[in-house]
């Protein structure tokens, strides 16, 4: 399998190359040249398989010659062996045809672990036998940072520099990052919001001086391997609810459009999906784009769902590329226009193409809290605020199909918001240990390219 940039002007890479590169040199994102398909029989044969084996069957076509099937299986067994639930991503029934897909049984309590535990192992595997040292730079609105740090802490040949918006992640989220004291882990609190932090990371990749000096890589969902790993649980859930004979709907709490794009990929691979609901909080650029074609970014409003406090959704570019006939150069122009004016209109093809599978909803704080109470009262489930945004959208959608809401975080990650809605706090599960007793280490820096790159350059290892 070969990978090309959504902006059509970067070298084609194989799977290992795309995994290590993260962002493409032309500012685009890597996508496979075509969507591999599973037949109905292939999909039916997934029923009853373990999560790790399902992962092998779904991901093998994307991996190409970069790994043998046995190597991929060994990595999947290691990555998913670290989850605290044997089902890895178990389904919980909420109502007659409403389900939760619990994605938070990994080490850092959010769905990011599902992909990043594997990505950490892929990095290590692809660096083995080279003399290279990888410098991972990433921006996080909370959950990616801790999951990425857990996945690479102490690993050979990797340094990680993680930027988070100062004061805008929860205490649990911050401590999950800053209490990891491995020498290869570097936390930077940025005086700005998530989009600012993300823009700084993009600027580092796009600056030839900086990216030429270090072997940079990305762990944000701009990294293709992450999205690939997330495709798996759409198959895993669907075959347990009657797929491929029945089409299943999914409601996805959305920020950077990575998780829901993985659902789109599952559909392109042949999984019958009734609808994909893109659920946003009041930072609703995606809801506006999908419902009116207006993709224009406003300022970010901080909410109880920080992982969705985003006004620029990187992975939306992958969808626009696919729906726009995969014309990379045209999309490059469209995206550069957006980057300079912070606004663009979707083409008719993009808007209509999206409407055939996606619908969207904007959920405010009151409706979110109601959904948390509904889950508590009707199904004795304590859910996190992000999950509640998607559950509200699912309950309000009027879709007549088995409906799976992606439960993206453990409620203990956001205890204050949970307490405000349902009156009780969710306890931290024992696997996170004494998080609030441990020493923290991080630096706070102004949101300027100069300050951040100077700090990183002092600590990263230049290319050989
Ligand atoms: C990252 C995250 C999201 C948003 O996922 P995207 O792939 O960025 O759309 C939603 N909920 C939680 C808890 C998250 O950590």
Coordinates of C-alpha atoms and ligand atoms in Angstrom, one line a residue:
X1 CA 0.0 0.0 0.0
X2 CA 1.3 3.5 -0.9
X3 CA 0.5 6.8 0.8
X4 CA 0.1 10.2 -0.9
X5 CA -0.4 13.6 0.6
X6 CA -3.8 15.3 0.5
X7 CA -2.1 18.3 -1.1
X8 CA -0.5 16.2 -3.9
X9 CA 3.0 17.7 -3.6
X10 CA 5.0 15.4 -1.2
X11 CA 6.8 12.2 -1.9
X12 CA 4.8 9.0 -2.0
X13 CA 5.6 6.7 1.0
X14 CA 5.0 3.2 2.2
X15 CA 3.3 2.5 5.5
X16 CA 6.4 2.7 7.6
X17 CA 7.4 5.9 5.9
X18 CA 3.9 7.5 6.4
X19 CA 3.9 6.4 10.1
X20 CA 7.3 7.9 10.8
X21 CA 6.6 11.1 8.9
X22 CA 3.3 12.2 10.4
X23 CA 2.6 15.4 8.5
X24 CA 3.5 15.5 4.8
X25 CA 6.2 17.9 3.6
X26 CA 3.6 20.0 1.6
X27 CA 1.5 20.6 4.7
X28 CA -1.0 17.9 3.7
X29 CA -1.8 14.6 5.4
X30 CA -1.0 11.2 4.2
X31 CA -3.8 9.0 2.9
X32 CA -3.7 5.6 1.3
X33 CA -3.9 5.7 -2.6
X34 CA -7.0 3.6 -2.4
X35 CA -9.4 2.1 0.2
X36 CA -8.9 -1.7 0.6
X37 CA -12.2 -3.6 0.8
X38 CA -13.4 -6.5 2.9
X39 CA -16.1 -8.6 1.4
X40 CA -19.3 -9.4 3.3
X41 CA -17.9 -12.8 4.0
X42 CA -14.7 -11.3 5.3
X43 CA -16.7 -9.0 7.6
X44 CA -19.1 -11.8 8.8
X45 CA -16.0 -13.9 9.6
X46 CA -14.9 -11.2 12.2
X47 CA -17.8 -12.2 14.5
X48 CA -16.4 -13.8 17.6
X49 CA -12.7 -12.9 16.9
X50 CA -10.7 -11.3 19.7
X51 CA -10.1 -7.5 19.5
X52 CA -6.4 -8.1 18.5
X53 CA -7.3 -10.6 15.8
X54 CA -10.0 -8.2 14.4
X55 CA -7.3 -5.5 14.4
X56 CA -5.0 -7.8 12.3
X57 CA -7.7 -8.5 9.7
X58 CA -8.8 -4.9 9.4
X59 CA -5.3 -3.3 9.4
X60 CA -3.3 -5.8 7.3
X61 CA -4.2 -4.4 3.9
X62 CA -3.0 -0.9 5.0
X63 CA 0.4 -2.2 6.3
X64 CA 1.5 -3.6 3.0
X65 CA 5.1 -4.9 3.0
X66 CA 6.1 -2.9 6.1
X67 CA 5.2 -5.7 8.5
X68 CA 4.5 -9.4 8.1
X69 CA 1.1 -10.6 9.3
X70 CA 2.8 -12.3 12.3
X71 CA 4.7 -9.1 13.2
X72 CA 1.5 -7.1 13.1
X73 CA -0.3 -9.8 15.2
X74 CA 2.5 -9.6 17.8
X75 CA 2.3 -5.8 18.0
X76 CA -1.5 -5.9 18.3
X77 CA -1.4 -8.5 21.1
X78 CA 1.1 -6.4 23.1
X79 CA -0.8 -3.1 22.6
X80 CA -4.2 -4.5 23.4
X81 CA -2.9 -6.7 26.2
X82 CA -2.4 -3.5 28.2
X83 CA -6.1 -2.8 28.4
X84 CA -7.9 -3.5 31.6
X85 CA -11.0 -5.1 29.9
X86 CA -10.6 -8.4 28.0
X87 CA -12.9 -7.1 25.3
X88 CA -10.7 -4.0 24.9
X89 CA -13.6 -1.9 23.6
X90 CA -16.7 -3.5 25.1
X91 CA -20.3 -2.6 24.2
X92 CA -22.8 -1.6 27.0
X93 CA -26.5 -1.5 26.3
X94 CA -28.3 1.7 27.3
X95 CA -31.8 1.2 25.9
X96 CA -33.6 -1.0 23.3
X97 CA -31.3 0.1 20.4
X98 CA -28.9 2.5 22.1
X99 CA -25.4 1.3 22.9
X100 CA -22.1 2.7 24.3
X101 CA -18.8 1.6 22.9
X102 CA -16.4 2.0 25.8
X103 CA -13.1 3.1 24.4
X104 CA -11.5 4.1 27.7
X105 CA -10.1 0.9 29.1
X106 CA -6.5 1.7 28.2
X107 CA -3.8 3.1 30.5
X108 CA -4.8 6.8 30.3
X109 CA -8.6 6.4 30.4
X110 CA -9.4 7.8 26.9
X111 CA -9.9 6.4 23.5
X112 CA -6.6 7.8 22.3
X113 CA -4.9 4.8 24.0
X114 CA -6.5 2.4 21.4
X115 CA -4.4 3.9 18.6
X116 CA -1.4 5.3 20.5
X117 CA -0.4 2.1 22.3
X118 CA 0.0 0.6 18.9
X119 CA 1.7 3.6 17.4
X120 CA 4.4 3.6 20.1
X121 CA 5.2 0.0 19.2
X122 CA 5.2 0.8 15.5
X123 CA 7.6 3.7 16.0
X124 CA 10.0 1.4 18.0
X125 CA 9.7 -1.3 15.4
X126 CA 10.4 0.9 12.4
X127 CA 13.3 2.6 14.1
X128 CA 15.0 -0.7 15.1
X129 CA 18.2 -1.1 13.1
X130 CA 18.4 2.5 12.1
X131 CA 20.7 5.0 13.8
X132 CA 17.9 7.6 13.9
X133 CA 16.5 9.2 16.9
X134 CA 12.9 10.4 16.5
X135 CA 11.7 13.8 17.8
X136 CA 8.0 13.6 18.3
X137 CA 6.3 17.0 18.6
X138 CA 2.6 17.2 19.4
X139 CA -0.2 19.5 20.6
X140 CA -2.9 18.1 22.8
X141 CA -6.2 19.4 24.1
X142 CA -5.7 16.8 26.9
X143 CA -6.1 13.2 26.0
X144 CA -3.7 12.7 23.1
X145 CA -0.8 14.0 25.2
X146 CA -1.1 11.6 28.1
X147 CA -1.8 8.6 25.8
X148 CA 1.2 9.4 23.6
X149 CA 3.5 10.0 26.6
X150 CA 2.4 6.6 28.1
X151 CA 3.0 4.9 24.8
X152 CA 6.6 6.2 24.3
X153 CA 7.9 6.9 27.8
X154 CA 11.2 5.2 28.2
X155 CA 11.3 3.8 24.6
X156 CA 14.6 3.7 22.8
X157 CA 15.4 6.3 20.1
X158 CA 12.4 8.5 20.8
X159 CA 12.0 11.9 22.5
X160 CA 8.6 13.4 22.9
X161 CA 7.7 17.2 23.3
X162 CA 4.1 17.7 24.1
X163 CA 2.4 21.1 24.0
X164 CA -0.8 21.7 26.0
X165 CA -2.8 24.9 26.4
X166 CA -1.9 26.1 29.9
X167 CA -4.9 25.9 32.3
X168 CA -7.2 24.5 29.7
X169 CA -6.8 20.8 30.4
X170 CA -8.3 19.0 33.5
X171 CA -6.1 18.3 36.5
X172 CA -6.2 14.6 35.8
X173 CA -5.3 15.2 32.2
X174 CA -2.3 17.4 33.1
X175 CA -1.0 15.1 35.8
X176 CA -1.2 12.1 33.5
X177 CA 1.3 13.9 31.3
X178 CA 3.4 15.9 33.8
X179 CA 4.0 13.1 36.3
X180 CA 5.8 10.9 33.8
X181 CA 9.4 11.7 34.6
X182 CA 11.2 9.6 32.0
X183 CA 14.1 11.6 30.6
X184 CA 12.7 11.3 27.0
X185 CA 9.4 13.0 28.0
X186 CA 9.1 16.9 27.8
X187 CA 5.9 18.7 28.7
X188 CA 5.3 22.3 27.6
X189 CA 2.4 24.4 28.7
X190 CA 1.6 27.0 26.1
X191 CA 0.2 30.4 27.0
X192 CA -2.7 30.1 24.4
X193 CA -5.5 27.8 23.3
X194 CA -5.3 24.4 21.7
X195 CA -5.5 25.7 18.1
X196 CA -2.5 28.0 18.9
X197 CA -0.5 25.0 20.2
X198 CA -1.5 23.0 17.1
X199 CA -0.5 25.8 14.8
X200 CA 2.9 26.0 16.5
X201 CA 3.4 22.3 15.8
X202 CA 2.4 22.6 12.2
X203 CA 4.8 25.5 11.8
X204 CA 7.6 23.4 13.1
X205 CA 6.9 20.8 10.5
X206 CA 6.6 23.4 7.8
X207 CA 9.8 25.2 8.7
X208 CA 12.7 23.7 6.7
X209 CA 15.3 25.0 9.1
X210 CA 13.7 23.3 12.1
X211 CA 12.4 20.2 10.4
X212 CA 15.7 19.8 8.6
X213 CA 17.6 19.7 11.8
X214 CA 15.5 17.0 13.6
X215 CA 13.8 13.8 12.5
X216 CA 10.3 15.1 13.4
X217 CA 7.3 12.9 13.8
X218 CA 3.7 13.4 14.8
X219 CA 1.4 11.6 17.2
X220 CA -1.6 13.8 16.6
X221 CA -4.4 12.3 14.5
X222 CA -2.6 13.7 11.5
X223 CA -0.6 10.5 11.8
X224 CA -2.3 8.0 9.5
X225 CA -1.5 5.0 11.6
X226 CA -3.7 6.3 14.4
X227 CA -6.7 6.6 12.2
X228 CA -6.1 3.1 10.8
X229 CA -6.1 1.7 14.4
X230 CA -9.4 3.4 15.1
X231 CA -11.1 1.8 12.1
X232 CA -10.9 -1.5 13.9
X233 CA -13.5 -0.8 16.6
X234 CA -16.2 0.2 14.1
X235 CA -15.9 -3.3 12.7
X236 CA -15.6 -4.9 16.1
X237 CA -18.8 -3.2 17.4
X238 CA -20.8 -3.6 14.2
X239 CA -20.3 -7.4 13.9
X240 CA -21.5 -7.7 17.5
X241 CA -24.8 -5.9 16.7
X242 CA -25.7 -7.7 13.6
X243 CA -23.3 -6.4 10.9
X244 CA -22.8 -6.8 8.1
X245 CA -26.4 -7.9 7.6
X246 CA -27.6 -4.9 9.6
X247 CA -26.3 -1.3 9.0
X248 CA -25.3 0.3 12.3
X249 CA -25.2 4.0 13.1
X250 CA -22.5 5.7 15.2
X251 CA -22.5 8.9 17.1
X252 CA -19.0 10.4 17.6
X253 CA -18.0 13.2 19.9
X254 CA -15.8 15.1 17.5
X255 CA -12.9 17.6 17.7
X256 CA -10.2 17.0 15.2
X257 CA -12.4 14.7 13.1
X258 CA -10.0 11.8 13.5
X259 CA -12.3 9.3 15.3
X260 CA -15.3 9.9 13.0
X261 CA -13.1 9.9 9.9
X262 CA -12.1 6.3 10.9
X263 CA -15.8 5.5 10.7
X264 CA -15.8 6.9 7.2
X265 CA -12.9 4.7 6.3
X266 CA -14.7 1.6 7.7
X267 CA -17.6 2.5 5.4
X268 CA -15.3 2.8 2.4
X269 CA -13.9 -0.6 3.3
X270 CA -17.3 -2.1 3.0
X271 CA -18.8 -2.0 6.5
X272 CA -22.5 -1.2 6.2
X273 CA -22.9 2.0 8.3
X274 CA -26.4 3.6 8.5
X275 CA -25.2 7.1 9.5
X276 CA -22.2 8.8 11.2
X277 CA -23.2 11.5 13.5
X278 CA -20.6 14.3 14.0
X279 CA -21.4 15.6 17.5
X280 CA -19.8 18.9 18.4
X281 CA -20.1 21.1 21.5
X282 CA -20.6 24.9 21.0
X283 CA -17.4 25.1 19.1
X284 CA -19.3 24.0 16.1
X285 CA -17.2 24.6 12.9
X286 CA -17.9 21.1 11.8
X287 CA -21.6 21.3 12.4
X288 CA -21.7 24.5 10.3
X289 CA -19.6 23.0 7.6
X290 CA -21.7 19.9 7.3
X291 CA -25.0 21.6 7.6
X292 CA -24.4 24.7 5.5
X293 CA -21.1 24.3 3.7
X294 CA -19.5 27.2 5.6
X295 CA -16.2 26.1 7.1
X296 CA -15.1 29.2 8.9
X297 CA -13.3 29.3 12.2
X298 CA -14.4 31.4 15.1
X299 CA -12.6 31.8 18.5
X300 CA -12.6 28.8 20.7
X301 CA -15.0 28.9 23.7
X302 CA -13.7 26.8 26.6
X303 CA -16.2 24.1 27.7
X304 CA -16.5 21.1 29.9
X305 CA -15.4 19.0 26.9
X306 CA -11.9 20.3 26.3
X307 CA -10.9 17.6 23.8
X308 CA -13.6 19.1 21.5
X309 CA -12.7 22.8 22.0
X310 CA -11.4 23.1 18.5
X311 CA -12.1 25.4 15.6
X312 CA -9.8 23.8 13.0
X313 CA -10.3 20.1 12.5
X314 CA -7.1 18.8 10.9
X315 CA -8.6 15.5 9.6
X316 CA -11.5 17.2 7.8
X317 CA -8.9 17.7 5.1
X318 CA -8.8 14.0 4.5
X319 CA -12.5 13.9 4.0
X320 CA -12.5 16.9 1.6
X321 CA -9.7 15.2 -0.3
X322 CA -11.6 12.0 -0.8
X323 CA -14.9 13.8 -1.6
X324 CA -13.2 16.2 -4.0
X325 CA -12.1 13.5 -6.4
X326 CA -8.7 13.2 -4.7
X327 CA -7.3 16.2 -6.6
X328 CA -4.4 17.1 -4.3
X329 CA -3.3 20.2 -6.0
X330 CA -6.8 21.7 -6.0
X331 CA -7.3 20.8 -2.4
X332 CA -3.9 22.4 -1.6
X333 CA -5.1 25.7 -3.0
X334 CA -8.4 25.4 -1.1
X335 CA -6.6 24.7 2.2
X336 CA -4.1 27.4 1.7
X337 CA -7.0 29.8 1.1
X338 CA -8.5 28.6 4.3
X339 CA -5.3 29.0 6.2
X340 CA -4.9 32.6 5.2
X341 CA -8.6 33.7 5.6
X342 CA -9.7 31.2 8.3
X343 CA -12.8 30.6 6.1
X344 CA -13.9 28.6 3.1
X345 CA -16.9 27.2 1.4
X346 CA -17.1 23.5 0.6
X347 CA -17.7 22.6 -3.0
X348 CA -21.0 21.1 -4.0
X349 CA -19.3 17.7 -4.4
X350 CA -17.8 17.9 -1.0
X351 CA -21.0 19.0 0.7
X352 CA -23.2 16.5 -1.0
X353 CA -20.7 13.7 -0.7
X354 CA -20.5 14.3 3.1
X355 CA -24.3 14.4 3.4
X356 CA -24.7 10.9 2.1
X357 CA -23.1 9.4 5.2
X358 CA -22.7 12.2 7.8
X359 CA -25.1 14.2 9.8
X360 CA -24.1 16.6 12.5
X361 CA -25.4 18.1 15.7
X362 CA -24.3 20.9 18.0
X363 CA -24.9 20.1 21.7
X364 CA -24.8 22.8 24.4
X365 CA -23.9 22.5 28.1
X366 CA -27.5 22.0 29.2
X367 CA -28.3 19.2 26.8
X368 CA -25.0 17.6 27.6
X369 CA -25.9 17.5 31.3
X370 CA -29.3 16.1 30.5
X371 CA -27.8 13.3 28.6
X372 CA -25.5 12.5 31.5
X373 CA -28.5 12.3 33.8
X374 CA -30.4 10.2 31.2
X375 CA -27.6 7.6 31.1
X376 CA -27.5 7.6 34.9
X377 CA -31.3 7.3 35.4
X378 CA -32.1 4.9 32.6
X379 CA -29.1 2.6 32.5
X380 CA -27.1 3.3 35.7
X381 CA -24.2 4.5 33.6
X382 CA -21.9 7.3 34.6
X383 CA -20.6 8.9 31.4
X384 CA -18.1 11.5 30.7
X385 CA -19.0 14.9 29.2
X386 CA -17.6 14.2 25.7
X387 CA -19.6 10.9 25.6
X388 CA -22.6 12.9 26.7
X389 CA -22.4 15.3 23.8
X390 CA -22.5 12.3 21.4
X391 CA -25.2 10.5 23.4
X392 CA -27.4 13.6 23.3
X393 CA -26.9 13.8 19.5
X394 CA -27.7 10.1 19.2
X395 CA -30.9 10.4 21.2
X396 CA -32.1 13.5 19.3
X397 CA -31.1 12.1 15.8
X398 CA -34.3 10.2 14.9
X399 CA -32.2 7.6 13.2
X400 CA -33.8 4.2 12.9
X401 CA -30.9 1.8 13.3
X402 CA -28.9 0.3 16.1
X403 CA -27.1 3.3 17.5
X404 CA -23.6 3.1 19.0
X405 CA -22.3 6.2 20.9
X406 CA -18.5 6.2 21.2
X407 CA -17.6 6.6 24.9
X408 CA -14.3 8.3 24.4
X409 CA -13.2 9.0 28.0
X410 CA -13.6 7.5 31.5
X411 CA -15.9 9.8 33.6
X412 CA -13.2 10.0 36.3
X413 CA -11.1 12.1 33.9
X414 CA -13.7 15.0 34.2
X415 CA -15.0 14.6 37.8
X416 CA -16.1 18.3 38.2
X417 CA -18.4 18.2 35.1
X418 CA -19.7 14.8 36.1
X419 CA -20.5 16.1 39.6
X420 CA -22.2 19.2 38.3
X421 CA -24.5 17.1 36.1
X422 CA -25.4 14.1 38.3
X423 CA -24.3 15.1 41.8
X424 CA -21.6 12.4 42.3
X425 CA -18.0 12.1 41.4
X426 CA -16.7 9.1 39.5
X427 CA -13.8 7.5 41.3
X428 CA -10.5 7.0 39.4
X429 CA -10.0 3.4 38.6
X430 CA -7.1 1.7 40.6
X431 CA -4.9 1.3 37.5
X432 CA -4.0 5.1 37.5
X433 CA -2.6 4.7 41.0
X434 CA -1.5 7.7 43.1
X435 CA -1.8 10.3 40.4
X436 CA -2.4 13.2 42.7
X437 CA 0.6 12.4 45.0
X438 CA 3.2 12.3 42.2
X439 CA 5.7 15.0 41.4
X440 CA 4.9 17.1 38.2
X441 CA 7.4 18.4 35.7
X442 CA 6.7 20.9 32.9
X443 CA 7.7 24.3 31.6
X444 CA 5.4 27.2 30.7
X445 CA 6.3 29.0 27.5
X446 CA 4.8 32.0 25.5
X447 CA 3.0 30.9 22.3
X448 CA 5.7 32.0 20.0
X449 CA 7.5 29.9 17.4
X450 CA 10.9 31.3 18.6
X451 CA 10.4 30.5 22.3
X452 CA 9.1 27.0 21.7
X453 CA 11.6 25.9 19.0
X454 CA 14.5 27.3 21.0
X455 CA 13.5 25.3 24.1
X456 CA 13.1 22.1 22.1
X457 CA 16.3 22.6 20.1
X458 CA 18.3 22.7 23.3
X459 CA 16.9 19.2 24.3
X460 CA 16.3 17.3 21.1
X461 CA 19.0 15.2 19.2
X462 CA 19.8 16.5 15.8
X463 CA 19.7 14.2 12.8
X464 CA 22.7 12.0 12.4
Ligands
LIG1 C1 -9.7 13.4 21.3 C2 -11.1 13.3 21.9 C3 -12.2 13.5 21.2 C4 -12.2 14.1 19.8 O1 -11.7 13.1 18.9 P1 -11.2 13.6 17.4 O2 -10.6 12.4 16.8 O3 -10.2 14.7 17.7 O4 -12.4 14.1 16.7 C5 -13.4 13.3 21.9 N1 -13.5 12.9 23.1 C6 -12.4 12.7 23.9 C7 -12.5 12.2 25.3 C8 -11.1 12.8 23.3 O5 -10.0 12.6 24.0

